Short mmCIF file of C-alpha atoms in Angstrom, two decimals:
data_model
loop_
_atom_site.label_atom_id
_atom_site.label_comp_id
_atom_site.label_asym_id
_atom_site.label_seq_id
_atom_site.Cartn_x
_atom_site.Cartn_y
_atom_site.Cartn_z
CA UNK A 1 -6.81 -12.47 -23.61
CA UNK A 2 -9.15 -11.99 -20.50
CA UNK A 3 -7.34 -11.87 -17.65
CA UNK A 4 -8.16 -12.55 -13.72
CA UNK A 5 -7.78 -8.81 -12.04
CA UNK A 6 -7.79 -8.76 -8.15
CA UNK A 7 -8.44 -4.88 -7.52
CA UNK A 8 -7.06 -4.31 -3.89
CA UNK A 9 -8.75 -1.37 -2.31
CA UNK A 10 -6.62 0.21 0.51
CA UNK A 11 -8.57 1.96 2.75
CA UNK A 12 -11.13 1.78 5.94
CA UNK A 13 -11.40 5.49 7.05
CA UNK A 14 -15.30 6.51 7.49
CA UNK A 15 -15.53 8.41 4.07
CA UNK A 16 -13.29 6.86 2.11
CA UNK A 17 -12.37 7.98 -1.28
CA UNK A 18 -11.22 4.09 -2.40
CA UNK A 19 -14.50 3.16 -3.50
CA UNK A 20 -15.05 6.05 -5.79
CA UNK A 21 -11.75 5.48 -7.55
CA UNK A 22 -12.34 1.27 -7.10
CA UNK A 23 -15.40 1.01 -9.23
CA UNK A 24 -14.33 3.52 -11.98
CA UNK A 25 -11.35 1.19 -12.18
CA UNK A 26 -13.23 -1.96 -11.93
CA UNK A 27 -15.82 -0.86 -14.53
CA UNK A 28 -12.93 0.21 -17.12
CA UNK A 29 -11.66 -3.35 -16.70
CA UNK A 30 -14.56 -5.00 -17.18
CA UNK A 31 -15.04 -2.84 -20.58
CA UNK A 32 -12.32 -5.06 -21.50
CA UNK A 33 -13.94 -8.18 -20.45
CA UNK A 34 -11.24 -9.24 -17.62
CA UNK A 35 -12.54 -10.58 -14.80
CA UNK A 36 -12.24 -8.52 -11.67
CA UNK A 37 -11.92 -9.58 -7.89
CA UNK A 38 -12.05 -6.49 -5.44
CA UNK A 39 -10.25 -6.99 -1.91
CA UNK A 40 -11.85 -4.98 0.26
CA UNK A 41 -10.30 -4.30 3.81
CA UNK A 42 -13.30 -3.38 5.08
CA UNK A 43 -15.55 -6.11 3.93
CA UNK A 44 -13.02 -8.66 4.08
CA UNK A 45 -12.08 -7.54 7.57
CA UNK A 46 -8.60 -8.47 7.66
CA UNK A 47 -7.39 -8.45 11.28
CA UNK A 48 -4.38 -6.81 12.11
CA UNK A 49 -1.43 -9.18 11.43
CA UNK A 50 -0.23 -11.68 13.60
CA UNK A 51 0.72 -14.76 11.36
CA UNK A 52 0.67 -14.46 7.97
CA UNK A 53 -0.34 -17.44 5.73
CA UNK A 54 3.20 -18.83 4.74
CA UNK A 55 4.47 -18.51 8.71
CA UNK A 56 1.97 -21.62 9.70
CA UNK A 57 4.38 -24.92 9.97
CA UNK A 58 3.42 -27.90 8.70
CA UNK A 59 2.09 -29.48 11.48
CA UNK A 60 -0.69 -26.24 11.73
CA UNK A 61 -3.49 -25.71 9.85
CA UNK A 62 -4.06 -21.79 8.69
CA UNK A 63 -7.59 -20.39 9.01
CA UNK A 64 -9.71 -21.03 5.89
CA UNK A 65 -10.29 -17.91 4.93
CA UNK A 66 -6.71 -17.13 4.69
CA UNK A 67 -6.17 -20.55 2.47
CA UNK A 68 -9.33 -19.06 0.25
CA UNK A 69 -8.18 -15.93 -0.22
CA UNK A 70 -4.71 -16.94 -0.79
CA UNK A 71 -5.91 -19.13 -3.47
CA UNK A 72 -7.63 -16.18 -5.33
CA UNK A 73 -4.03 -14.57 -5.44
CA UNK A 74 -2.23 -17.45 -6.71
CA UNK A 75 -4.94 -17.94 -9.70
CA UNK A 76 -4.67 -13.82 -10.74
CA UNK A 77 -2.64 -12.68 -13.80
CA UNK A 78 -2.65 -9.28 -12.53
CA UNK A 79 -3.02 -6.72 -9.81
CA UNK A 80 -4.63 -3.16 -9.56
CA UNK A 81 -3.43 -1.13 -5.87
CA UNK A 82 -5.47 1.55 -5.24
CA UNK A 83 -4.04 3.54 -2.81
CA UNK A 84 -4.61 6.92 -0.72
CA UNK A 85 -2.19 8.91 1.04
CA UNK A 86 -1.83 9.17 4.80
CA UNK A 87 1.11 11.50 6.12
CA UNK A 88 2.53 10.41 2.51
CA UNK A 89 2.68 7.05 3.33
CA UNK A 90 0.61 3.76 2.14
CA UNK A 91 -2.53 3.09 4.14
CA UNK A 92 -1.61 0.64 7.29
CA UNK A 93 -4.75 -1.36 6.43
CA UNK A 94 -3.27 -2.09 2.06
CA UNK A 95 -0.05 -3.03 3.32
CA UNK A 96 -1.72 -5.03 6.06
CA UNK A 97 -3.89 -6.54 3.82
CA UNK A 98 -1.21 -7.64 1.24
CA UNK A 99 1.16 -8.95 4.09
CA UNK A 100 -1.13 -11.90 5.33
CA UNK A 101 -0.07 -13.80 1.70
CA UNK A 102 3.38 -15.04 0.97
CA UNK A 103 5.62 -13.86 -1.42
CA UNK A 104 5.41 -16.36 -4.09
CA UNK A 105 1.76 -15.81 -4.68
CA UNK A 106 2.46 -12.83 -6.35
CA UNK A 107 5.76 -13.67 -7.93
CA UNK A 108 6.49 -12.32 -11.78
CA UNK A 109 3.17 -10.69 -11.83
CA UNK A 110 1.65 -7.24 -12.39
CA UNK A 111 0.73 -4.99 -9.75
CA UNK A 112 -0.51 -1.32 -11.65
CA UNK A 113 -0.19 1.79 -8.99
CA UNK A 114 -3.83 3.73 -8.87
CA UNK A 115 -3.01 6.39 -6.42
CA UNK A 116 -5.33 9.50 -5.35
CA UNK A 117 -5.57 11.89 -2.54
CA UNK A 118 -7.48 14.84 -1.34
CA UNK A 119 -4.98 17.38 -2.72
CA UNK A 120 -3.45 18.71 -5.64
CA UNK A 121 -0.79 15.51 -4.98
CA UNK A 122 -2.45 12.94 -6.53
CA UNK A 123 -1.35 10.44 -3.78
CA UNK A 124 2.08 9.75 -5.62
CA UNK A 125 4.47 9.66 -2.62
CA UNK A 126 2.24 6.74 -1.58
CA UNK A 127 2.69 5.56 -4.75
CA UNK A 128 6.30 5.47 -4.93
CA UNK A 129 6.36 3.73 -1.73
CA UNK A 130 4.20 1.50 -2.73
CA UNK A 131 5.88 0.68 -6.35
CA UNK A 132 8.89 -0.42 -3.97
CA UNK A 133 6.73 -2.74 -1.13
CA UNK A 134 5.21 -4.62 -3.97
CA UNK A 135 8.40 -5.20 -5.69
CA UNK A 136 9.69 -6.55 -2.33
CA UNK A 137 6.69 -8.81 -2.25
CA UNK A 138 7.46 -10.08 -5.80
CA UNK A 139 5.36 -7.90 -8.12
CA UNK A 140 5.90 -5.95 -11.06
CA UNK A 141 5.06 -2.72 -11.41
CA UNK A 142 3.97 -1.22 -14.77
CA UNK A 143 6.05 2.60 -15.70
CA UNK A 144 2.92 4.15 -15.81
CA UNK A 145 1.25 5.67 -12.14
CA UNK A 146 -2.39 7.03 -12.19
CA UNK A 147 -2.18 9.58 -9.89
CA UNK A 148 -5.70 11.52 -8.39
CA UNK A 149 -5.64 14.91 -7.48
CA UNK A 150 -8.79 16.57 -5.25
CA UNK A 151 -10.45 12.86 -5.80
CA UNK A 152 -13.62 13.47 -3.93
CA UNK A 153 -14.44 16.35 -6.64
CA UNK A 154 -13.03 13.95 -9.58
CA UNK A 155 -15.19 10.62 -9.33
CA UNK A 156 -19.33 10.23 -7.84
CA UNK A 157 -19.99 7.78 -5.68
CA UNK A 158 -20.28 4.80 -8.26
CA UNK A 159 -17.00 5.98 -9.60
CA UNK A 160 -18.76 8.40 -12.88
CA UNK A 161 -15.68 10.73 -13.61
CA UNK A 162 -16.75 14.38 -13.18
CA UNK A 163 -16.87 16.45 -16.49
CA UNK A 164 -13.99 18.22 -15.37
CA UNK A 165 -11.73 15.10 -14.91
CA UNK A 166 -11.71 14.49 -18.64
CA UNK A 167 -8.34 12.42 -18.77
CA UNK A 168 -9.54 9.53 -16.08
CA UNK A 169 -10.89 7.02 -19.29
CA UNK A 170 -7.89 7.66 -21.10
CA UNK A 171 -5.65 7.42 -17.94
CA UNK A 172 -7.36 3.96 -17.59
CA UNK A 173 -6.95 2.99 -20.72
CA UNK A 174 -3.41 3.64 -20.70
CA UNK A 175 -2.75 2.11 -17.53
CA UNK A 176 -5.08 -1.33 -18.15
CA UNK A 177 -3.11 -1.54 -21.52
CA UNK A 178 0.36 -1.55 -19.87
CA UNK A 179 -1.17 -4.43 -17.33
CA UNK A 180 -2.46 -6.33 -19.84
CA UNK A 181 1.18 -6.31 -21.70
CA UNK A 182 2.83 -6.80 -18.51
CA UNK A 183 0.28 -10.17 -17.80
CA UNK A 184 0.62 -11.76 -20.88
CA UNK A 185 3.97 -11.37 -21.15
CA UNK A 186 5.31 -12.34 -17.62
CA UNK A 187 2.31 -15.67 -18.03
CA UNK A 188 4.15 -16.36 -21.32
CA UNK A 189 7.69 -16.40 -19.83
CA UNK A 190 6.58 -18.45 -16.59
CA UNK A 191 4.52 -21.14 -18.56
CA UNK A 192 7.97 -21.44 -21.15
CA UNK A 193 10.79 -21.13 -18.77
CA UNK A 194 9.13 -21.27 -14.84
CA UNK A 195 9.87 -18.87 -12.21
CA UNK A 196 13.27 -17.83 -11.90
#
């Protein structure tokens, strides 16, 4: 089955380390033929939030972007969050990001953790934190995390894995399989039985 993939990138820091870890991802789903979407903080240029989408009353009409964007959500089987580590917390701008959209646009669907930081970490207290804020937004989140340890020496620029990071396609694979079982199944039991 291809599947719609929004890849949300979740950083904006001068020398980021999202984009090397972003496009090895993206090009690993793509190998699969999914369709991916990235959201990009810094392209997009989310502002910092004020009103999210689903806090405009009827009587107001939401910027367009917002209503686009939103739209891209609703119309994804699946998620990829790649996040960093600051002070061993998610990224203010990912959870910023993922905040402007209500709740039930991600409802009963997969979110996989890609996590990374500039230690021998691998970003995973972010990434337990974040395995409970997208829960609370409605996701689910896949058993597996890929964590990335030292990830400016693991991945070029255009997300190559080093020679020494031999594990990352496997990794992937692993991780894009457990999405894809997750996506299928939880479109399955929506399309027979609705949201619960």
């Amino acid at each position: 089955m291809v599947l719609k993939i929004i890849v949300f990138l979740g950083s904006v820091r001068q020398g980021r380390n999202c984009t090397r870890v972003g496009n090895f991802i993206k090009k690993e789903l793509e190998k699969k033929n999914h369709n991916v979407t990235i959201f990009d903080p810094l392209v997009m240029d989310f502002p910092l939030l004020k009103k999210p989408l689903h806090f405009h009353g009827p009587g107001e009409t939401p910027p367009e972007w917002l209503v686009k964007y939103n739209s891209l959500i609703e119309e994804a089987d699946g998620f990829v969050a790649i996040s960093g580590e600051y002070n061993r917390c998610i990224p203010p701008p990912l959870g910023n990001m993922l905040d402007h959209f209500p709740p039930k646009s991600y409802r009963c669907k997969p979110c996989s953790i890609v996590c990374y930081s500039a230690g021998p970490g691998g970003g995973s207290t972010a990434g337990m934190q974040l395995r409970y804020f997208l829960g609370e937004l409605g996701m689910v989140t896949p058993g597996f995390m890929f964590t990335n340890p030292v990830v400016h020496q693991a991945y070029a620029e255009d997300g190559t894995p080093d020679p020494s990071n031999d594990s990352a396609v496997s990794k992937a694979n692993r991780l894009i399989s457990e999405l894809e079982w997750y996506a299928e199944a939880l479109k399955a039991q929506t399309k027979k039985c609705g949201l619960p």
